[in-house]
mmCIF file of C-alpha atoms in Angstrom:
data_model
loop_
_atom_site.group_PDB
_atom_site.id
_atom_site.type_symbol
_atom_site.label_atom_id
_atom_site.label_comp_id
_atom_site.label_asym_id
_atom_site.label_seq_id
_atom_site.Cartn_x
_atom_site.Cartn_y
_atom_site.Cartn_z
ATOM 1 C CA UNK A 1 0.198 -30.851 3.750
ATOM 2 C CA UNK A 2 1.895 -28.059 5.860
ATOM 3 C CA UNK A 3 -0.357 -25.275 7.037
ATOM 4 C CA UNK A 4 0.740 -21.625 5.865
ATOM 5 C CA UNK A 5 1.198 -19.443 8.344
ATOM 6 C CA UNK A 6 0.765 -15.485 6.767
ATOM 7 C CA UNK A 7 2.724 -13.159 8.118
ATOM 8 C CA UNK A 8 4.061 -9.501 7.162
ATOM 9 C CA UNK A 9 7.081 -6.546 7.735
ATOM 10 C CA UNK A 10 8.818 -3.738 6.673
ATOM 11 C CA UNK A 11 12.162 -2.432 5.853
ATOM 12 C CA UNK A 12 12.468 0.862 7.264
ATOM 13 C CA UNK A 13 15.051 2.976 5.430
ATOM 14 C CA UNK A 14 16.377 6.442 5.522
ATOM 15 C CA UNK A 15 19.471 8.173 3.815
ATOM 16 C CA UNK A 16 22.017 9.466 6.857
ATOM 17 C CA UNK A 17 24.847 11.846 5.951
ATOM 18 C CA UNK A 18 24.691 10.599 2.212
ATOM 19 C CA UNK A 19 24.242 6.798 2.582
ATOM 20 C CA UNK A 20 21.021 4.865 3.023
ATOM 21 C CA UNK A 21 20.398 3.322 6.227
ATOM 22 C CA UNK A 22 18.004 0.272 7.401
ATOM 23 C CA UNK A 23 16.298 -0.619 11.085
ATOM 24 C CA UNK A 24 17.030 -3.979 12.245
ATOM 25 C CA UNK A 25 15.144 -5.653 15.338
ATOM 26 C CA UNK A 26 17.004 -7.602 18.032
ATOM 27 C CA UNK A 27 14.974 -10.311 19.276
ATOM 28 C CA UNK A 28 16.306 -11.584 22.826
ATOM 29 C CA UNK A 29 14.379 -14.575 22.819
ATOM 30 C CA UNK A 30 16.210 -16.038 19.851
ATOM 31 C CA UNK A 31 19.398 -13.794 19.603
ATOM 32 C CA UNK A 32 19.075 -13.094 16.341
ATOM 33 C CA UNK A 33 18.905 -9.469 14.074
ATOM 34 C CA UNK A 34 15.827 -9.819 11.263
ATOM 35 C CA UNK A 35 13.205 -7.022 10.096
ATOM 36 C CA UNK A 36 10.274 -6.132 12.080
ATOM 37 C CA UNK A 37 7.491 -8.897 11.452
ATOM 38 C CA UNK A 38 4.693 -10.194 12.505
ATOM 39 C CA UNK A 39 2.039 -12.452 11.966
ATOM 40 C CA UNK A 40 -1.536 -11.166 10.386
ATOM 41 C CA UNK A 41 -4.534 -11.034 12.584
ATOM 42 C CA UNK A 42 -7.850 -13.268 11.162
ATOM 43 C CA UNK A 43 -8.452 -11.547 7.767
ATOM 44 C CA UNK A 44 -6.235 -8.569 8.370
ATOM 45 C CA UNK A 45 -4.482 -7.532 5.098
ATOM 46 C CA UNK A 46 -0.638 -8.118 4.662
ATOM 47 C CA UNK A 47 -0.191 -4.005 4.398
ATOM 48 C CA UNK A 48 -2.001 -3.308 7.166
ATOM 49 C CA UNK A 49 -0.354 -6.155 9.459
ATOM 50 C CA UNK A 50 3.251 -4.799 8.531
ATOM 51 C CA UNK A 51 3.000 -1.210 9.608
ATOM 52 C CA UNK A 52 0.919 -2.669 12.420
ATOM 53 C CA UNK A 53 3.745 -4.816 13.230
ATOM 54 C CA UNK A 54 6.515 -2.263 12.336
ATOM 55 C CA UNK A 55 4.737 -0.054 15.104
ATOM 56 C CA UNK A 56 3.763 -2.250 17.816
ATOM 57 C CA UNK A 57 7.925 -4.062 17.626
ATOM 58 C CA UNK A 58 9.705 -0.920 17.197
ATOM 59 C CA UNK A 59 7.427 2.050 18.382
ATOM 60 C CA UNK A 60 7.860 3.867 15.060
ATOM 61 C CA UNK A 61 4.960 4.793 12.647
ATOM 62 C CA UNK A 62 5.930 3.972 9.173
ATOM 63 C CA UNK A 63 4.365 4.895 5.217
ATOM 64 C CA UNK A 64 4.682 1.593 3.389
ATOM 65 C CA UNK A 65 6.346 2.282 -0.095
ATOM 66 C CA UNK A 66 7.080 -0.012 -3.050
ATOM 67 C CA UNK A 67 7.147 -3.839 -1.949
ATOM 68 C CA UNK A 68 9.736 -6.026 -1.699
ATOM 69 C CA UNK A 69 10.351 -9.933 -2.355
ATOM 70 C CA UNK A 70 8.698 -12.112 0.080
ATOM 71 C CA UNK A 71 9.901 -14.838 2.327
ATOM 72 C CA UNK A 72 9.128 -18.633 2.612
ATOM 73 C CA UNK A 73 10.953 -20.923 5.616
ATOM 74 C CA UNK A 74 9.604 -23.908 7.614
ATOM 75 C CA UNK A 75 8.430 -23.503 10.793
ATOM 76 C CA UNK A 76 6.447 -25.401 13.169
ATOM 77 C CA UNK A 77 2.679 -24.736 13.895
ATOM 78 C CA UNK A 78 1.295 -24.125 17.593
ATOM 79 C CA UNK A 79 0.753 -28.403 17.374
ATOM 80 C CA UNK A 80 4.044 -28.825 16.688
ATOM 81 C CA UNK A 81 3.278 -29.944 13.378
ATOM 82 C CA UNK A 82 4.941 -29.020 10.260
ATOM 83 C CA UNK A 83 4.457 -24.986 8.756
ATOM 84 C CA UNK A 84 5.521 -22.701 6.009
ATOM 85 C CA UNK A 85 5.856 -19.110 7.211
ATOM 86 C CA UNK A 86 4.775 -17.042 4.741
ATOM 87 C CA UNK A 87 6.115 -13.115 4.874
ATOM 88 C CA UNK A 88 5.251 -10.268 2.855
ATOM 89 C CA UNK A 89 7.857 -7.150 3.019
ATOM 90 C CA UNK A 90 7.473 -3.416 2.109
ATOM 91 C CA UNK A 91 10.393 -0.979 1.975
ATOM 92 C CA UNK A 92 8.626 1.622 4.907
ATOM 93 C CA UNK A 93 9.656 5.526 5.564
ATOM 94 C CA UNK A 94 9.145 6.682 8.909
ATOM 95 C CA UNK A 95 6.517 9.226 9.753
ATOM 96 C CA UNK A 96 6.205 9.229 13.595
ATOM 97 C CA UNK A 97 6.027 7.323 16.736
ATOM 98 C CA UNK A 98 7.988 6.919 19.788
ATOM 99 C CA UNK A 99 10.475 4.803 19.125
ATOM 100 C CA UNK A 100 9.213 2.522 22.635
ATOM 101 C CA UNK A 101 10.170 -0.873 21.896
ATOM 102 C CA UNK A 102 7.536 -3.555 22.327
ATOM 103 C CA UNK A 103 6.664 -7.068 21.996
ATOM 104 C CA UNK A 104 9.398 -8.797 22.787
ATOM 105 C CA UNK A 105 12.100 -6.342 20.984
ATOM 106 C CA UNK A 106 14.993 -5.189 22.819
ATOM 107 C CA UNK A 107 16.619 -3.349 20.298
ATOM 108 C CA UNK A 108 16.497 -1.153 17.101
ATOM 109 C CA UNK A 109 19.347 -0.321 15.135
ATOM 110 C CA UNK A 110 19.427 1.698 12.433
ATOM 111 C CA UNK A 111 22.921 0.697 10.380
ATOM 112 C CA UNK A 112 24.568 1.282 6.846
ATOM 113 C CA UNK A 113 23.330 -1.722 4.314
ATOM 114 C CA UNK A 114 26.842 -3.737 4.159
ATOM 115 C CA UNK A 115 26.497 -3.860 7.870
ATOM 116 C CA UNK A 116 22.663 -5.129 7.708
ATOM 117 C CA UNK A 117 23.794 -7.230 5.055
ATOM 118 C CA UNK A 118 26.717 -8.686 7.469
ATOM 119 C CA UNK A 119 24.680 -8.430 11.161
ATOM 120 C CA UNK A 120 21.523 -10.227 9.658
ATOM 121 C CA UNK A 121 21.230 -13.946 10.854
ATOM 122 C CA UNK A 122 18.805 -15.177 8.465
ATOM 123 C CA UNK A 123 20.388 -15.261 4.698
ATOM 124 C CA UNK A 124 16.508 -15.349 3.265
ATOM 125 C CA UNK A 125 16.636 -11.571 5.119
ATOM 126 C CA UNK A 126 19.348 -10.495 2.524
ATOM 127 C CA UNK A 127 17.130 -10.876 -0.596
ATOM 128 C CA UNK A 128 15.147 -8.021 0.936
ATOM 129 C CA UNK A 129 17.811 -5.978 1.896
ATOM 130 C CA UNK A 130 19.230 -6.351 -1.593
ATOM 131 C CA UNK A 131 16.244 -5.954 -3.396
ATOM 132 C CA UNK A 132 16.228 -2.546 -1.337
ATOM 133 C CA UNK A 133 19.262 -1.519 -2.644
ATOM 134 C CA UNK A 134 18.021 -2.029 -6.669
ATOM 135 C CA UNK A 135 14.957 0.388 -5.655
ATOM 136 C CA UNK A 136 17.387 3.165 -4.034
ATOM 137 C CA UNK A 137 19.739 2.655 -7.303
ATOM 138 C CA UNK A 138 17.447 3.009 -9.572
ATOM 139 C CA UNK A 139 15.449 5.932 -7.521
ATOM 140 C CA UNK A 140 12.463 4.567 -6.404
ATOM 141 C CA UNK A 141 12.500 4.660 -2.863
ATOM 142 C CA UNK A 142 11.236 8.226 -2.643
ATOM 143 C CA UNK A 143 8.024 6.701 -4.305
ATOM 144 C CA UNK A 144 4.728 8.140 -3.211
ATOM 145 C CA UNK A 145 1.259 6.133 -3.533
ATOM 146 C CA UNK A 146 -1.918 7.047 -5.620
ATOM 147 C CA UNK A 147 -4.557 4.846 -4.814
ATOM 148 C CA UNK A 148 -7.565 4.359 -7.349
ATOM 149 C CA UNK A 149 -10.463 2.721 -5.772
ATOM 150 C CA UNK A 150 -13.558 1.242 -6.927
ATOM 151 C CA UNK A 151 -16.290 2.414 -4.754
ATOM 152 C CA UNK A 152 -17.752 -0.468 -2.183
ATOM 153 C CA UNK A 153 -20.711 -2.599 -2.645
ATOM 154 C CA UNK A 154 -23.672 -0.676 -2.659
ATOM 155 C CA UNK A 155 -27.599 -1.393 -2.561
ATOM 156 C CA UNK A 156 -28.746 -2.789 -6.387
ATOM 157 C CA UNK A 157 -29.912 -0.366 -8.536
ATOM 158 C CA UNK A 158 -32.990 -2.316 -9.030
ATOM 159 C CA UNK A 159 -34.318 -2.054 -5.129
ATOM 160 C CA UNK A 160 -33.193 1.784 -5.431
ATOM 161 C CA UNK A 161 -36.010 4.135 -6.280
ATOM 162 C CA UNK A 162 -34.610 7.206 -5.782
ATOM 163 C CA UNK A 163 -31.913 9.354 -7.764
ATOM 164 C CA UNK A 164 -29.421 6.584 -8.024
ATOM 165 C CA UNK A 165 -26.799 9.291 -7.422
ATOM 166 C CA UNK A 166 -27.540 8.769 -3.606
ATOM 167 C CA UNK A 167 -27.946 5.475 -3.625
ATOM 168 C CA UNK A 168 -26.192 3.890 -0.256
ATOM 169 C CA UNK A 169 -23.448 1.219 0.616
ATOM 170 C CA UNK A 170 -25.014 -1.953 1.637
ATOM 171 C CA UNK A 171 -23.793 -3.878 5.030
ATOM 172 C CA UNK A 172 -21.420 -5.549 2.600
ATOM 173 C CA UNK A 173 -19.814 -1.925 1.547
ATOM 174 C CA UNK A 174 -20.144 -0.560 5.049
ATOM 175 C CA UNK A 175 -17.735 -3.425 5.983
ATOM 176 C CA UNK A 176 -15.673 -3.327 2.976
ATOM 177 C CA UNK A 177 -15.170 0.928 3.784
ATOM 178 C CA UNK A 178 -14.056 0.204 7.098
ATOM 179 C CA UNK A 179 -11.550 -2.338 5.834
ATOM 180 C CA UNK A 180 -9.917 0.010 2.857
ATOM 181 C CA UNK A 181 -9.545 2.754 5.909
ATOM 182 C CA UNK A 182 -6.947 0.752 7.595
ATOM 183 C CA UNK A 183 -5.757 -0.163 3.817
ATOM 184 C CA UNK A 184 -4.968 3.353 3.308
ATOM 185 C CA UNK A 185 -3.514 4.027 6.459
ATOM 186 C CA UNK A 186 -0.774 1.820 5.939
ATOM 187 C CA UNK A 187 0.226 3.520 2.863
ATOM 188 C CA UNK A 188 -0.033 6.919 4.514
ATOM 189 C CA UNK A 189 -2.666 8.765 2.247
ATOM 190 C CA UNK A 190 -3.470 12.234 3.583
ATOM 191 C CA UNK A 191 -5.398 13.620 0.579
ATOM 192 C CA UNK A 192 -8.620 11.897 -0.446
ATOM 193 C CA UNK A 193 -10.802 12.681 -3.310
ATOM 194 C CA UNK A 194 -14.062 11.134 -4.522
ATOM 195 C CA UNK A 195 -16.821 10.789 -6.895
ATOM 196 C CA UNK A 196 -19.669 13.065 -5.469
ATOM 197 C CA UNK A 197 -22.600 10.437 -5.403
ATOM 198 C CA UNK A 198 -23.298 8.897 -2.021
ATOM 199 C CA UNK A 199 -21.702 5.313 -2.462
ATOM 200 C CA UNK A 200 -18.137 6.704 -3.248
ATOM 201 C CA UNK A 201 -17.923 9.692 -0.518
ATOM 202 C CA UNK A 202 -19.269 6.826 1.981
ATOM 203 C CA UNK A 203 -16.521 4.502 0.556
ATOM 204 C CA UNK A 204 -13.762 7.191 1.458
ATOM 205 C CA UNK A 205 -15.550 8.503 4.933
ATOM 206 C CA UNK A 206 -14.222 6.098 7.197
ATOM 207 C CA UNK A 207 -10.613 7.138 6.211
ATOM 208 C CA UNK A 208 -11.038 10.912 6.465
ATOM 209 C CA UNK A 209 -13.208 10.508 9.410
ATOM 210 C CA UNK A 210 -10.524 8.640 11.213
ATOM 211 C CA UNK A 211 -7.695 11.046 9.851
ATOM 212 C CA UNK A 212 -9.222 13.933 10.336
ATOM 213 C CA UNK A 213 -8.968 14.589 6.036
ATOM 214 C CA UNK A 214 -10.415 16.658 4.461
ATOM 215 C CA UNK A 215 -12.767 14.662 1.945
ATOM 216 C CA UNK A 216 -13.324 16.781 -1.713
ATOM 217 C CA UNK A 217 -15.865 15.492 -3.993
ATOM 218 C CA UNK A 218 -15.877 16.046 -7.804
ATOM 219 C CA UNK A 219 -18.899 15.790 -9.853
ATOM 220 C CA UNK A 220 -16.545 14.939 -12.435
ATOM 221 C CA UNK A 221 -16.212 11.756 -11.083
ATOM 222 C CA UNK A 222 -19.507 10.366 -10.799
ATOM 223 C CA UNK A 223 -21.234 8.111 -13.695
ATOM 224 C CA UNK A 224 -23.315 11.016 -14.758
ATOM 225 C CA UNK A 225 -20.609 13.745 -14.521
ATOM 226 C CA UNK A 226 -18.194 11.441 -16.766
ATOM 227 C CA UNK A 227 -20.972 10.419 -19.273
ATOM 228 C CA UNK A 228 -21.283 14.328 -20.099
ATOM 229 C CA UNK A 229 -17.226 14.318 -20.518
ATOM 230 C CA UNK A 230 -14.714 12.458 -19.621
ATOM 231 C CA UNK A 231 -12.533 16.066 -18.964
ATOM 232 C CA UNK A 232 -13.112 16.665 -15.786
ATOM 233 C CA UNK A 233 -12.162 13.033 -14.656
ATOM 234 C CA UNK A 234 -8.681 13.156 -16.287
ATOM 235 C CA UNK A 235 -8.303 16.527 -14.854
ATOM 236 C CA UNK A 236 -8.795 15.629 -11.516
ATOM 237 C CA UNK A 237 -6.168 12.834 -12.288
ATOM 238 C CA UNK A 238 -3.659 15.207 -13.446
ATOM 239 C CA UNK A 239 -3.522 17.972 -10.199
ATOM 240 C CA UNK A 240 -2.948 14.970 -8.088
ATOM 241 C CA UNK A 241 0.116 13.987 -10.568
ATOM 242 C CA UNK A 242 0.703 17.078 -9.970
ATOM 243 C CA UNK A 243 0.556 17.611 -6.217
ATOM 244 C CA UNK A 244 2.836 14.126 -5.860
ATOM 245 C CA UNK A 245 0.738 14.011 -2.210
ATOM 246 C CA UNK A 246 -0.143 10.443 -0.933
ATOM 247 C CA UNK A 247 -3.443 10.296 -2.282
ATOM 248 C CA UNK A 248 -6.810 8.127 -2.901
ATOM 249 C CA UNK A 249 -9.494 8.442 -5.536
ATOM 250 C CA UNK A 250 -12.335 6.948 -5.657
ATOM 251 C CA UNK A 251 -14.806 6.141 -8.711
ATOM 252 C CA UNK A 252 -17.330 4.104 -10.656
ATOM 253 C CA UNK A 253 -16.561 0.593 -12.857
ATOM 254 C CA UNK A 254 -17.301 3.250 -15.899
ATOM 255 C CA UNK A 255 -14.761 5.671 -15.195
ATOM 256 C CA UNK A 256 -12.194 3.964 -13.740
ATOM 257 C CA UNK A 257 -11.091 2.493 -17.099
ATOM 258 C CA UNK A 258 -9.983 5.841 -18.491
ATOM 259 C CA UNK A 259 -8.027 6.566 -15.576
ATOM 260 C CA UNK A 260 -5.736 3.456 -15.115
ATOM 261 C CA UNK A 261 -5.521 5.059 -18.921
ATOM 262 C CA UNK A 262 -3.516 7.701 -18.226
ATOM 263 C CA UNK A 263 -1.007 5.627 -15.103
ATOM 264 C CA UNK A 264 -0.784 3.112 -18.171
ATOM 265 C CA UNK A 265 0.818 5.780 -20.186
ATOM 266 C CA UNK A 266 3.635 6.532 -17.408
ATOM 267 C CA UNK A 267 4.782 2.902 -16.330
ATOM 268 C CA UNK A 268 8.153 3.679 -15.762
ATOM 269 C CA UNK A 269 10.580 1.702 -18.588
ATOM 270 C CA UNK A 270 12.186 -0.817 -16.124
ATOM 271 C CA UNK A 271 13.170 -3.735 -17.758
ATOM 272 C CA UNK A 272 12.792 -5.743 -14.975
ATOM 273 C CA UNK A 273 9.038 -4.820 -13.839
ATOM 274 C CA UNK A 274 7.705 -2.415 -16.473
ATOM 275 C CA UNK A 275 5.774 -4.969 -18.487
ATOM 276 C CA UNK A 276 4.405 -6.798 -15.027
ATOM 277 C CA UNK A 277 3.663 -3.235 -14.012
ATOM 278 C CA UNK A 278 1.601 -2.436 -17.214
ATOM 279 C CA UNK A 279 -0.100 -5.706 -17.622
ATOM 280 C CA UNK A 280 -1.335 -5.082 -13.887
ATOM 281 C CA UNK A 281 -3.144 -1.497 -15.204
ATOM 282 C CA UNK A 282 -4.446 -2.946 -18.513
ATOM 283 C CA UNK A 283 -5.579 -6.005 -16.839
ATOM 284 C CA UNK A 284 -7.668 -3.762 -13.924
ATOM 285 C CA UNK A 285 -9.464 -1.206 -16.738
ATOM 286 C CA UNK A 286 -9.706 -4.531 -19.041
ATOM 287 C CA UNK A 287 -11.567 -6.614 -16.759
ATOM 288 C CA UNK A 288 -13.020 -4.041 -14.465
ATOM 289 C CA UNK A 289 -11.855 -3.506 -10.736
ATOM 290 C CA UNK A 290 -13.695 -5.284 -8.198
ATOM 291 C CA UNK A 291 -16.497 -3.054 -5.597
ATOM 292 C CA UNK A 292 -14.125 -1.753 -2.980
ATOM 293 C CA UNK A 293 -10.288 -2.934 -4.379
ATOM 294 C CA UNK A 294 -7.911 -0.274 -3.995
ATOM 295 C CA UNK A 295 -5.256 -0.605 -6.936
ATOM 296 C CA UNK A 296 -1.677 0.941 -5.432
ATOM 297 C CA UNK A 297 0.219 2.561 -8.060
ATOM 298 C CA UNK A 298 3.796 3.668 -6.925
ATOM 299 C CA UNK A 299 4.776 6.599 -8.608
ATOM 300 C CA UNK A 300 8.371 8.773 -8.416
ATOM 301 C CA UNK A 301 8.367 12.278 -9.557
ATOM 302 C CA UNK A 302 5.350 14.507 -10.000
ATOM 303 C CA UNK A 303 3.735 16.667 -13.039
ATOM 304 C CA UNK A 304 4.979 15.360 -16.320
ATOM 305 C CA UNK A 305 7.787 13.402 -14.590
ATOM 306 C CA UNK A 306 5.461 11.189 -12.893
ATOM 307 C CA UNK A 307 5.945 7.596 -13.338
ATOM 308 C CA UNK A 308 4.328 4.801 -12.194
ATOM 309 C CA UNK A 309 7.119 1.940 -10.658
ATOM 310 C CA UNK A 310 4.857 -0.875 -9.254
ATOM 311 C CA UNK A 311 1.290 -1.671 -8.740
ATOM 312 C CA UNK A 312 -0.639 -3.617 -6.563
ATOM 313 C CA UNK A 313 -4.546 -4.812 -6.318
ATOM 314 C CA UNK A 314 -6.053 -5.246 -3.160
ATOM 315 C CA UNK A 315 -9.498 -6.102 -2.130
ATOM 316 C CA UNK A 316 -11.578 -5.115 0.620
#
């Protein structure tokens, strides 16, 4: 069987005197124009490997938004033998960097879509592009990310004797914390909220540390808080709906249900993905998020406009 070979990129966009734009890479070694890609690192998440890539190939710092199809093509493996690259894509806004080009890139040009669609060599490249085009249509582009996460795996309550509301991360959940850090990086997040017992604020800490964040805990949140009412958690929900702020909160297997709740109630009516998108939510508060996934939920607008346009699970 042909090995898989995982890889991952982005489609950096931006609208330019009224039309949207995307950044194509020139790669001298083959002559050819194609996205900014790259192959993932040993057990480096796809997110994180394409704004890692999108950076180190084109010097620019990118927020990855709603994803895009994915690409499958032969290639050969460093034997020679016979490979399938595998390539995950994310449409990407801009944020910062340099603009230095790296790795191997001699070129970035950022061009109208009909002249992407015409300058790219690869056709598999166009189903991107085009699937780019449906998300600007239909106004999802200027999407911004909530992220709901489980907290990380922490000690067993039964070798905890004190109040269980401190109870630690294990080496397991250390790990898994430092992992959803560069998770949330890649989507941008700059406003992080938690649960105020230890094994949620230590979940988050690695992120804000990093970032230099601000971390807010909520009593609310926690198992005990939500057990008295389950107000405070759906408030907190609600200001960051809100705010419309890139954003991560994180929370107990109990509360979480509730939650994915009230994102289930604003799936946006797409034809195409609104049923995929809700039976992502109701299958997450249905069978319980894993300790330390991070569910992605792509929202456009804010307050009661707010609506949820894709989804995706990721664990740590």
């Amino acid at each position: 069987m042909a090995s898989v070979i995982p890889a991952a990129g982005t489609l950096p966009w931006r609208r330019r005197d009224g039309r949207l734009e995307v950044a194509l890479v020139h790669r001298p070694k083959y002559d050819d124009w194609s996205w900014a890609k790259g192959k993932l690192d040993p057990g480096e998440h796809p997110c994180v490997a394409a704004a890692r890539e999108t950076l180190e190939e084109t010097g620019l710092v990118v927020r990855l938004g709603v994803p895009l199809p994915s690409a499958e093509y032969p290639v050969l493996d460093p034997t020679g033998g016979p490979a399938t690259k595998q390539v995950h894509y994310w449409s990407a806004r801009v944020t910062g960097g340099t603009g230095a080009l790296e790795h191997e890139i001699d070129e970035v040009a950022w061009v109208d879509v009909r002249t992407a669609h015409d300058r790219l060599d690869y056709a598999r490249d166009r189903e991107q592009l085009l699937a780019l085009v449906r998300a600007e249509r239909a106004d999802e582009l200027r999407s911004w990310p909530l992220v709901l996460v489980r907290h990380a795996k922490a000690t067993p309550r039964g070798r905890w004797e004190g109040d269980d509301r401190r109870r630690p991360l294990d080496a397991v959940g250390r790990s898994q914390a430092l992992a959803l850090a560069d998770v949330l990086g890649a989507y941008g997040v700059t406003r992080v909220v938690s649960s105020s017992s230890t094994r949620c604020v230590s979940t988050l800490e690695p992120y804000a540390v990093r970032h230099g964040l601000r971390l807010r805990t909520r009593d609310a949140l926690s198992e005990e808080g939500f057990a008295e009412s389950d107000e405070g958690a759906v408030a907190q929900v609600q200001r960051l709906l809100e705010r419309g702020d890139a954003a991560a909160l994180c929370s107990h297997g109990p509360v979480l249900p509730t939650l994915l709740g009230i994102l289930l109630a604003r799936v946006a009516p797409s034809p195409e993905r609104g049923g995929v998108v809700a039976e992502h939510l109701r299958v997450a508060a249905d069978e319980s998020m894993h300790k330390g996934e991070a569910l992605v939920c792509h929202l456009v607008g804010r307050g009661e406009d707010a609506r949820v346009v894709d989804v995706e699970r990721i664990d740590t």
